[in-house]
Amino acid sequence: MDKPLSTDRIDAIRAGYDPSPARSYSLHAQAYTQTQWYEADRTSILARSWQWVCHVEKLREPGSYLTVSIAGHPIALVRDGEGVLRAFYNVCKHRAHELLKGEGQVKRIMCPYHAWVYRLDGQLARAPHTETLEDFDTGDICLDRVQVEEFCGFLYVNLDPDAPSLAEQSGDLELEIRHWAPDVEHLTFGHRLTYDIKSNWKNVVDNFLECYHCPTAHKDFCSLVDMDTYKVTTHGIWSSHMADAGKGANSAYDVSNASVRTHAVWWLWPTTCLMRYPGRSSMIVLNIIPMGPDRTLETYDFFLETPDPDPMEIEAIRYLDEVLQVEDIGLVESVQRGMNTPAFTQGRIVNDPEGSGKSEHAVHHFHGLVLDAYRDGQR
C-alpha cells in the first residue's frame, strides 16, 4: 500500500490555486514531473474514478469478455449467461495467475495455470485435486468484483467499491449526450488510432480542455468550427465544449454533405473525452492512459453508422491523425520538456467570464478536481 501524501505536501501543491479562475495559477510543475505525484495520480485518481473501457457492442452477447488494465491492475469484464454485466480482478484466487487474455467468448473461466474453473458470475466451480484439503469449500471462493456500469452506450469500471455510480456522479451529462447523440448505443466500431506521447497525462488533459491555443496552433481546426460560437461549460466532474460547424469551406476536411453540423465534445473526469465532430452521426472516444510521470498512451476509437468509414470520415480520420494530433503532441511534449527545467513552476490561468473557447477555465476546473483528489487520498 502506497503511503498517503503528507498534509504539508498537499498544502504546497495547492499553493497558488484559487477557487476563482480569474485569480488562480495552474498546478505546480512538480505534479507533472515527479514520480511521487504520478503514484498519487494512480492511487488517488485513477483507482477511485470511473474509467472508460469500450462501447456496449463489445459485450452484448452472453459469454463475451474483455480484459483491460486500470490503474495498473488487470481487470476482466464479462457478460454472464443471464445477460448480467460483471467485472472482476483478472486474478485467480489460487496462485494469482492471470485468468483471461484479450477478448472473446467463453462459457466458463479456467485458469491456465492449475485449471481452477470459475463460473461467469465469478464463483469458483471446480478446483482439481482439492478433495483431501481440510476446511476447503469451492462455494467460499469467488473472484474479487469490481464496479462496472453501462453509461450512454459505453462501459466504465471503477476500482473503488464505495464510489457512487457514474450516473449519480455525472448529473445531467447523460441528458446532454443523448440530446446531441441520440443514436450513440447503435453506432459501431470503425477505426482506432493509437499514440505514445512523451508527456504527463495531465498535460494532455490540460491541452484538450482549452482552445486558447487553437488560433495559433490549429488553424485548420479553426476553419472547421465557428470559433465565435465556441462555448465551454464546467460541471461537477465534466465539462462540455460546443461550437457550430464553420460557415464556409474549411482546410481540415470536407463537411459540405454533413448531417451533423455541431461540434459537441465532453470531457469526463479524469481521462475520458467524447467527441461528436461535424459529419455523419458518430462518436470519437479519446481514452487518455497514464503510463508514467512523462509518458501517456492515447487511443482514439471512432464509432460510426457503419463499420467502414465513408469518404468524409476517412478524410476526417486522416486530418486528426496527420494534422491535429501531430500539432497537439508537439505542444504537450514541448510543455513537458519545459516543466522539467528550473525555469517554470506554475503559470496564470487565462479566464474569460463569458466561457469562450479561448479561455482556460475548464483547465482550472480540472486542476481543482485533481487537488481535491490528492486531499481525499490522505484519508
CSV table of C-alpha atoms in Angstrom, one decimal:
chain,number,residue,atom,x,y,z
A,1,MET,CA,0.0,0.0,0.0
A,2,ASP,CA,1.4,3.4,-1.0
A,3,LYS,CA,1.8,5.9,1.8
A,4,PRO,CA,-0.6,8.8,1.5
A,5,LEU,CA,0.9,12.2,0.8
A,6,SER,CA,1.6,14.4,3.8
A,7,THR,CA,-0.5,17.4,4.6
A,8,ASP,CA,2.5,19.6,4.1
A,9,ARG,CA,3.0,18.3,0.5
A,10,ILE,CA,-0.7,18.7,-0.3
A,11,ASP,CA,-0.7,22.3,1.0
A,12,ALA,CA,2.4,23.0,-1.0
A,13,ILE,CA,0.9,21.7,-4.2
A,14,ARG,CA,-2.2,23.8,-3.7
A,15,ALA,CA,-0.2,27.0,-3.4
A,16,GLY,CA,-1.3,29.5,-6.0
A,17,TYR,CA,-4.6,27.8,-6.8
A,18,ASP,CA,-7.6,29.9,-6.1
A,19,PRO,CA,-11.3,28.9,-6.4
A,20,SER,CA,-11.8,31.7,-8.9
A,21,PRO,CA,-10.1,31.1,-12.3
A,22,ALA,CA,-9.6,34.9,-12.6
A,23,ARG,CA,-7.2,34.8,-9.7
A,24,SER,CA,-5.7,31.4,-9.9
A,25,TYR,CA,-2.4,29.9,-11.0
A,26,SER,CA,-2.1,26.5,-12.6
A,27,LEU,CA,-0.9,23.3,-11.0
A,28,HIS,CA,2.7,23.2,-9.9
A,29,ALA,CA,5.1,21.7,-12.4
A,30,GLN,CA,6.2,19.0,-9.9
A,31,ALA,CA,2.7,17.5,-10.2
A,32,TYR,CA,3.6,16.7,-13.9
A,33,THR,CA,7.2,15.6,-13.4
A,34,GLN,CA,7.7,13.9,-10.1
A,35,THR,CA,7.2,10.2,-9.6
A,36,GLN,CA,5.5,10.6,-6.2
A,37,TRP,CA,2.8,12.7,-7.9
A,38,TYR,CA,2.3,10.1,-10.6
A,39,GLU,CA,1.8,7.5,-7.9
A,40,ALA,CA,-0.7,9.8,-6.3
A,41,ASP,CA,-2.5,10.0,-9.6
A,42,ARG,CA,-2.7,6.2,-9.8
A,43,THR,CA,-3.9,5.7,-6.2
A,44,SER,CA,-6.0,8.8,-5.5
A,45,ILE,CA,-7.4,9.5,-9.0
A,46,LEU,CA,-7.3,6.5,-11.4
A,47,ALA,CA,-8.1,3.8,-8.8
A,48,ARG,CA,-11.0,5.9,-7.5
A,49,SER,CA,-12.7,7.2,-10.6
A,50,TRP,CA,-14.8,5.8,-13.5
A,51,GLN,CA,-12.6,4.6,-16.3
A,52,TRP,CA,-13.8,4.1,-19.9
A,53,VAL,CA,-13.4,0.6,-21.3
A,54,CYS,CA,-15.4,0.1,-24.5
A,55,HIS,CA,-18.6,0.5,-26.5
A,56,VAL,CA,-21.5,-1.7,-25.3
A,57,GLU,CA,-21.5,-3.6,-28.6
A,58,LYS,CA,-18.3,-5.3,-27.5
A,59,LEU,CA,-20.1,-7.2,-24.6
A,60,ARG,CA,-23.6,-7.5,-25.8
A,61,GLU,CA,-23.7,-11.3,-26.1
A,62,PRO,CA,-23.7,-13.7,-23.1
A,63,GLY,CA,-20.2,-15.2,-22.6
A,64,SER,CA,-18.4,-12.2,-24.2
A,65,TYR,CA,-15.5,-10.9,-22.3
A,66,LEU,CA,-12.8,-8.2,-22.5
A,67,THR,CA,-9.6,-7.6,-20.4
A,68,VAL,CA,-8.1,-4.2,-19.6
A,69,SER,CA,-5.6,-2.7,-17.2
A,70,ILE,CA,-7.0,0.0,-14.9
A,71,ALA,CA,-4.5,2.0,-12.7
A,72,GLY,CA,-2.0,-0.9,-13.3
A,73,HIS,CA,-4.5,-3.6,-12.2
A,74,PRO,CA,-5.7,-6.4,-14.5
A,75,ILE,CA,-9.5,-6.3,-14.9
A,76,ALA,CA,-11.9,-8.6,-16.8
A,77,LEU,CA,-15.4,-7.6,-17.9
A,78,VAL,CA,-17.8,-10.5,-18.7
A,79,ARG,CA,-21.5,-10.7,-19.8
A,80,ASP,CA,-22.7,-13.8,-17.9
A,81,GLY,CA,-25.2,-16.4,-19.2
A,82,GLU,CA,-28.1,-14.4,-17.8
A,83,GLY,CA,-27.0,-11.3,-19.5
A,84,VAL,CA,-25.7,-9.6,-16.4
A,85,LEU,CA,-22.6,-7.4,-16.9
A,86,ARG,CA,-19.8,-8.2,-14.4
A,87,ALA,CA,-16.3,-7.1,-13.8
A,88,PHE,CA,-13.5,-8.8,-11.7
A,89,TYR,CA,-9.9,-8.5,-10.9
A,90,ASN,CA,-8.4,-10.8,-13.6
A,91,VAL,CA,-6.6,-12.8,-11.0
A,92,CYS,CA,-7.0,-16.4,-9.9
A,93,LYS,CA,-7.7,-17.0,-6.2
A,94,HIS,CA,-5.3,-19.9,-6.1
A,95,ARG,CA,-1.9,-18.5,-7.1
A,96,ALA,CA,-2.7,-15.2,-8.7
A,97,HIS,CA,-2.3,-16.2,-12.3
A,98,GLU,CA,-4.0,-14.1,-15.0
A,99,LEU,CA,-7.2,-15.8,-16.0
A,100,LEU,CA,-8.3,-14.3,-19.3
A,101,LYS,CA,-6.4,-12.7,-22.1
A,102,GLY,CA,-7.6,-10.2,-24.8
A,103,GLU,CA,-11.2,-10.5,-25.7
A,104,GLY,CA,-13.6,-13.2,-26.9
A,105,GLN,CA,-16.3,-15.7,-25.9
A,106,VAL,CA,-16.3,-18.2,-23.0
A,107,LYS,CA,-18.7,-20.4,-21.2
A,108,ARG,CA,-16.6,-20.6,-18.1
A,109,ILE,CA,-13.3,-19.1,-16.9
A,110,MET,CA,-10.5,-21.6,-16.5
A,111,CYS,CA,-7.1,-20.6,-15.1
A,112,PRO,CA,-4.3,-21.6,-17.5
A,113,TYR,CA,-2.0,-22.4,-14.5
A,114,HIS,CA,-3.8,-25.1,-12.5
A,115,ALA,CA,-7.2,-25.3,-14.2
A,116,TRP,CA,-9.3,-23.8,-11.5
A,117,VAL,CA,-12.6,-23.1,-13.1
A,118,TYR,CA,-15.0,-20.2,-12.3
A,119,ARG,CA,-18.5,-19.6,-13.5
A,120,LEU,CA,-19.1,-16.3,-15.3
A,121,ASP,CA,-20.5,-14.8,-12.1
A,122,GLY,CA,-17.0,-15.3,-10.6
A,123,GLN,CA,-17.9,-18.2,-8.3
A,124,LEU,CA,-15.4,-21.0,-8.2
A,125,ALA,CA,-16.9,-24.1,-9.6
A,126,ARG,CA,-14.1,-26.7,-9.7
A,127,ALA,CA,-10.6,-27.0,-8.3
A,128,PRO,CA,-8.7,-30.2,-9.3
A,129,HIS,CA,-7.2,-32.4,-6.7
A,130,THR,CA,-8.6,-30.5,-3.7
A,131,GLU,CA,-10.8,-33.3,-2.4
A,132,THR,CA,-8.5,-34.1,0.6
A,133,LEU,CA,-8.0,-30.5,1.7
A,134,GLU,CA,-9.4,-29.6,5.1
A,135,ASP,CA,-11.7,-26.6,5.5
A,136,PHE,CA,-11.9,-26.0,1.8
A,137,ASP,CA,-15.2,-25.3,0.0
A,138,THR,CA,-15.4,-24.1,-3.6
A,139,GLY,CA,-18.5,-22.2,-2.6
A,140,ASP,CA,-16.5,-20.0,-0.3
A,141,ILE,CA,-14.3,-18.7,-3.1
A,142,CYS,CA,-15.2,-16.0,-5.7
A,143,LEU,CA,-13.3,-13.6,-7.9
A,144,ASP,CA,-13.0,-10.1,-6.4
A,145,ARG,CA,-15.7,-8.0,-8.0
A,146,VAL,CA,-15.2,-4.5,-9.5
A,147,GLN,CA,-17.9,-1.9,-10.1
A,148,VAL,CA,-19.0,-1.8,-13.7
A,149,GLU,CA,-21.6,0.4,-15.3
A,150,GLU,CA,-23.2,0.9,-18.7
A,151,PHE,CA,-23.5,4.7,-19.4
A,152,CYS,CA,-24.6,6.3,-22.6
A,153,GLY,CA,-23.7,3.4,-24.8
A,154,PHE,CA,-20.3,2.8,-23.2
A,155,LEU,CA,-18.9,0.6,-20.4
A,156,TYR,CA,-16.9,2.0,-17.5
A,157,VAL,CA,-15.3,0.4,-14.4
A,158,ASN,CA,-14.3,1.8,-11.0
A,159,LEU,CA,-11.9,0.0,-8.6
A,160,ASP,CA,-13.3,1.9,-5.6
A,161,PRO,CA,-16.1,-0.3,-4.2
A,162,ASP,CA,-17.6,2.7,-2.3
A,163,ALA,CA,-17.7,5.1,-5.3
A,164,PRO,CA,-21.2,6.4,-6.2
A,165,SER,CA,-22.5,5.3,-9.7
A,166,LEU,CA,-21.3,7.2,-12.7
A,167,ALA,CA,-24.9,8.2,-13.5
A,168,GLU,CA,-25.2,9.7,-10.0
A,169,GLN,CA,-21.8,11.5,-10.1
A,170,SER,CA,-22.3,13.0,-13.5
A,171,GLY,CA,-25.6,14.7,-13.1
A,172,ASP,CA,-27.1,15.9,-16.4
A,173,LEU,CA,-24.3,14.6,-18.6
A,174,GLU,CA,-26.4,11.7,-19.9
A,175,LEU,CA,-29.2,14.0,-20.8
A,176,GLU,CA,-26.8,16.2,-22.7
A,177,ILE,CA,-25.1,13.4,-24.6
A,178,ARG,CA,-28.3,11.8,-25.5
A,179,HIS,CA,-29.7,15.1,-26.8
A,180,TRP,CA,-26.7,15.6,-29.2
A,181,ALA,CA,-26.0,11.9,-29.9
A,182,PRO,CA,-29.3,10.0,-29.5
A,183,ASP,CA,-28.1,7.1,-31.5
A,184,VAL,CA,-24.8,6.5,-29.6
A,185,GLU,CA,-25.7,3.0,-28.5
A,186,HIS,CA,-26.4,1.9,-32.1
A,187,LEU,CA,-23.1,3.1,-33.5
A,188,THR,CA,-20.4,0.5,-34.4
A,189,PHE,CA,-16.7,0.5,-34.2
A,190,GLY,CA,-15.0,1.8,-37.3
A,191,HIS,CA,-11.3,2.6,-36.6
A,192,ARG,CA,-8.7,3.1,-33.9
A,193,LEU,CA,-5.7,5.5,-33.8
A,194,THR,CA,-3.0,5.0,-31.1
A,195,TYR,CA,-0.3,7.3,-29.8
A,196,ASP,CA,2.6,7.0,-27.4
A,197,ILE,CA,3.3,10.5,-26.0
A,198,LYS,CA,6.3,11.8,-24.1
A,199,SER,CA,4.3,13.9,-21.7
A,200,ASN,CA,2.4,13.6,-18.4
A,201,TRP,CA,-1.3,12.7,-18.8
A,202,LYS,CA,-2.4,15.9,-17.0
A,203,ASN,CA,-0.7,18.0,-19.7
A,204,VAL,CA,-2.7,16.0,-22.3
A,205,VAL,CA,-5.9,16.8,-20.5
A,206,ASP,CA,-5.0,20.4,-20.0
A,207,ASN,CA,-4.4,20.8,-23.7
A,208,PHE,CA,-7.7,19.2,-24.5
A,209,LEU,CA,-9.7,21.4,-22.2
A,210,GLU,CA,-8.9,24.8,-23.8
A,211,CYS,CA,-8.9,26.2,-27.3
A,212,TYR,CA,-6.9,29.3,-26.3
A,213,HIS,CA,-4.1,27.7,-28.3
A,214,CYS,CA,-6.3,26.9,-31.3
A,215,PRO,CA,-5.8,30.1,-33.4
A,216,THR,CA,-2.1,29.8,-33.0
A,217,ALA,CA,-1.6,26.0,-33.3
A,218,HIS,CA,-4.7,24.6,-35.1
A,219,LYS,CA,-5.5,26.9,-38.0
A,220,ASP,CA,-7.3,24.1,-39.9
A,221,PHE,CA,-9.4,23.3,-36.9
A,222,CYS,CA,-10.4,27.0,-36.6
A,223,SER,CA,-11.8,26.8,-40.1
A,224,LEU,CA,-13.7,23.6,-39.3
A,225,VAL,CA,-15.7,25.2,-36.4
A,226,ASP,CA,-17.0,28.6,-35.9
A,227,MET,CA,-14.8,29.9,-33.1
A,228,ASP,CA,-17.2,32.8,-32.4
A,229,THR,CA,-19.7,30.2,-31.2
A,230,TYR,CA,-17.3,28.1,-29.2
A,231,LYS,CA,-18.6,27.8,-25.6
A,232,VAL,CA,-17.1,25.8,-22.7
A,233,THR,CA,-19.2,25.0,-19.6
A,234,THR,CA,-17.9,23.2,-16.5
A,235,HIS,CA,-20.0,21.0,-14.3
A,236,GLY,CA,-19.3,18.7,-11.3
A,237,ILE,CA,-17.0,16.0,-12.9
A,238,TRP,CA,-17.3,17.0,-16.5
A,239,SER,CA,-17.2,19.9,-19.0
A,240,SER,CA,-18.9,20.5,-22.3
A,241,HIS,CA,-17.3,22.1,-25.4
A,242,MET,CA,-19.8,23.2,-28.0
A,243,ALA,CA,-19.4,25.0,-31.3
A,244,ASP,CA,-21.3,25.3,-34.6
A,245,ALA,CA,-19.6,24.0,-37.8
A,246,GLY,CA,-17.8,26.6,-39.8
A,247,LYS,CA,-20.0,28.5,-42.2
A,248,GLY,CA,-17.8,28.0,-45.3
A,249,ALA,CA,-15.2,25.8,-46.8
A,250,ASN,CA,-12.5,24.7,-44.4
A,251,SER,CA,-9.0,23.3,-44.7
A,252,ALA,CA,-9.5,20.4,-42.3
A,253,TYR,CA,-11.9,18.1,-44.2
A,254,ASP,CA,-14.9,18.5,-46.4
A,255,VAL,CA,-18.2,18.7,-44.4
A,256,SER,CA,-20.4,20.0,-47.3
A,257,ASN,CA,-22.6,16.9,-47.0
A,258,ALA,CA,-22.6,16.7,-43.2
A,259,SER,CA,-25.7,15.7,-41.5
A,260,VAL,CA,-24.3,16.7,-38.1
A,261,ARG,CA,-23.5,20.4,-38.0
A,262,THR,CA,-22.4,20.8,-34.4
A,263,HIS,CA,-19.0,20.2,-32.7
A,264,ALA,CA,-20.1,18.6,-29.4
A,265,VAL,CA,-17.4,17.5,-27.1
A,266,TRP,CA,-17.5,16.3,-23.5
A,267,TRP,CA,-14.6,15.7,-21.0
A,268,LEU,CA,-15.4,13.3,-18.2
A,269,TRP,CA,-13.1,13.2,-15.1
A,270,PRO,CA,-10.4,12.2,-15.3
A,271,THR,CA,-9.4,10.7,-18.6
A,272,THR,CA,-12.3,10.2,-21.0
A,273,CYS,CA,-13.1,12.6,-23.9
A,274,LEU,CA,-16.2,12.1,-26.1
A,275,MET,CA,-16.3,13.9,-29.4
A,276,ARG,CA,-19.0,14.3,-32.0
A,277,TYR,CA,-17.4,16.2,-34.9
A,278,PRO,CA,-19.3,17.6,-37.9
A,279,GLY,CA,-20.0,14.9,-40.5
A,280,ARG,CA,-22.2,11.8,-40.3
A,281,SER,CA,-23.5,10.6,-37.0
A,282,SER,CA,-20.5,9.4,-35.0
A,283,MET,CA,-18.7,9.4,-31.7
A,284,ILE,CA,-15.0,9.6,-31.2
A,285,VAL,CA,-13.7,8.4,-27.8
A,286,LEU,CA,-10.3,9.6,-26.7
A,287,ASN,CA,-9.0,7.5,-23.9
A,288,ILE,CA,-6.1,9.0,-22.1
A,289,ILE,CA,-4.0,6.3,-20.4
A,290,PRO,CA,-1.3,7.4,-17.9
A,291,MET,CA,1.9,5.3,-18.1
A,292,GLY,CA,4.4,7.3,-16.1
A,293,PRO,CA,5.4,10.8,-15.0
A,294,ASP,CA,6.3,11.7,-18.6
A,295,ARG,CA,4.5,9.1,-20.7
A,296,THR,CA,0.9,8.8,-21.8
A,297,LEU,CA,-0.8,6.5,-24.2
A,298,GLU,CA,-3.9,7.6,-26.2
A,299,THR,CA,-6.4,5.7,-28.1
A,300,TYR,CA,-8.9,7.3,-30.5
A,301,ASP,CA,-11.8,5.0,-31.2
A,302,PHE,CA,-14.2,6.0,-34.0
A,303,PHE,CA,-17.8,4.7,-33.6
A,304,LEU,CA,-19.8,5.2,-36.8
A,305,GLU,CA,-23.0,4.5,-38.5
A,306,THR,CA,-21.3,1.7,-40.4
A,307,PRO,CA,-18.2,-0.4,-39.8
A,308,ASP,CA,-16.5,1.1,-42.8
A,309,PRO,CA,-15.8,4.9,-42.8
A,310,ASP,CA,-17.3,6.8,-45.6
A,311,PRO,CA,-15.1,9.1,-47.7
A,312,MET,CA,-15.7,12.1,-45.4
A,313,GLU,CA,-14.9,10.1,-42.3
A,314,ILE,CA,-11.7,8.7,-44.0
A,315,GLU,CA,-10.6,12.3,-44.6
A,316,ALA,CA,-11.6,13.3,-41.0
A,317,ILE,CA,-9.5,10.4,-39.6
A,318,ARG,CA,-6.6,11.4,-41.8
A,319,TYR,CA,-6.9,15.0,-40.6
A,320,LEU,CA,-7.0,14.0,-37.0
A,321,ASP,CA,-4.0,11.6,-37.4
A,322,GLU,CA,-1.8,13.5,-39.7
A,323,VAL,CA,-2.5,17.1,-38.7
A,324,LEU,CA,-4.4,17.7,-35.4
A,325,GLN,CA,-2.6,15.0,-33.4
A,326,VAL,CA,0.8,16.0,-34.8
A,327,GLU,CA,0.2,19.5,-33.6
A,328,ASP,CA,-1.2,18.6,-30.2
A,329,ILE,CA,1.5,16.0,-29.4
A,330,GLY,CA,4.2,18.5,-30.3
A,331,LEU,CA,2.6,21.0,-27.9
A,332,VAL,CA,2.3,18.7,-24.9
A,333,GLU,CA,5.8,17.2,-25.4
A,334,SER,CA,7.3,20.7,-25.5
A,335,VAL,CA,5.4,21.7,-22.4
A,336,GLN,CA,6.7,18.6,-20.6
A,337,ARG,CA,10.2,19.4,-21.5
A,338,GLY,CA,9.7,23.0,-20.2
A,339,MET,CA,8.2,21.7,-16.9
A,340,ASN,CA,11.4,19.7,-16.3
A,341,THR,CA,13.5,22.8,-16.3
A,342,PRO,CA,14.0,25.2,-13.3
A,343,ALA,CA,12.5,28.0,-15.5
A,344,PHE,CA,8.9,27.1,-14.8
A,345,THR,CA,6.9,26.4,-11.6
A,346,GLN,CA,3.3,27.4,-12.5
A,347,GLY,CA,1.5,30.0,-14.7
A,348,ARG,CA,-1.6,32.1,-14.6
A,349,ILE,CA,-4.9,30.7,-15.7
A,350,VAL,CA,-6.3,32.8,-18.6
A,351,ASN,CA,-10.0,33.3,-17.9
A,352,ASP,CA,-12.9,34.6,-20.0
A,353,PRO,CA,-16.0,35.2,-17.8
A,354,GLU,CA,-18.2,34.5,-20.9
A,355,GLY,CA,-16.8,31.0,-21.1
A,356,SER,CA,-15.4,31.1,-24.6
A,357,GLY,CA,-13.2,28.5,-26.1
A,358,LYS,CA,-10.3,30.9,-25.8
A,359,SER,CA,-10.4,30.6,-22.0
A,360,GLU,CA,-8.7,28.2,-19.6
A,361,HIS,CA,-11.5,28.0,-17.0
A,362,ALA,CA,-12.0,24.3,-17.8
A,363,VAL,CA,-8.3,23.7,-17.1
A,364,HIS,CA,-8.8,25.4,-13.8
A,365,HIS,CA,-11.8,23.2,-13.1
A,366,PHE,CA,-9.7,20.1,-13.8
A,367,HIS,CA,-6.9,21.3,-11.5
A,368,GLY,CA,-9.4,21.8,-8.7
A,369,LEU,CA,-10.6,18.2,-9.1
A,370,VAL,CA,-7.0,16.9,-9.1
A,371,LEU,CA,-6.2,18.9,-5.9
A,372,ASP,CA,-9.4,17.6,-4.2
A,373,ALA,CA,-8.5,14.0,-5.2
A,374,TYR,CA,-5.0,14.5,-3.7
A,375,ARG,CA,-6.6,15.8,-0.5
A,376,ASP,CA,-9.1,12.9,-0.3
A,377,GLY,CA,-6.3,10.4,-0.9
A,378,GLN,CA,-4.9,11.3,2.5
A,379,ARG,CA,-7.9,9.6,4.1
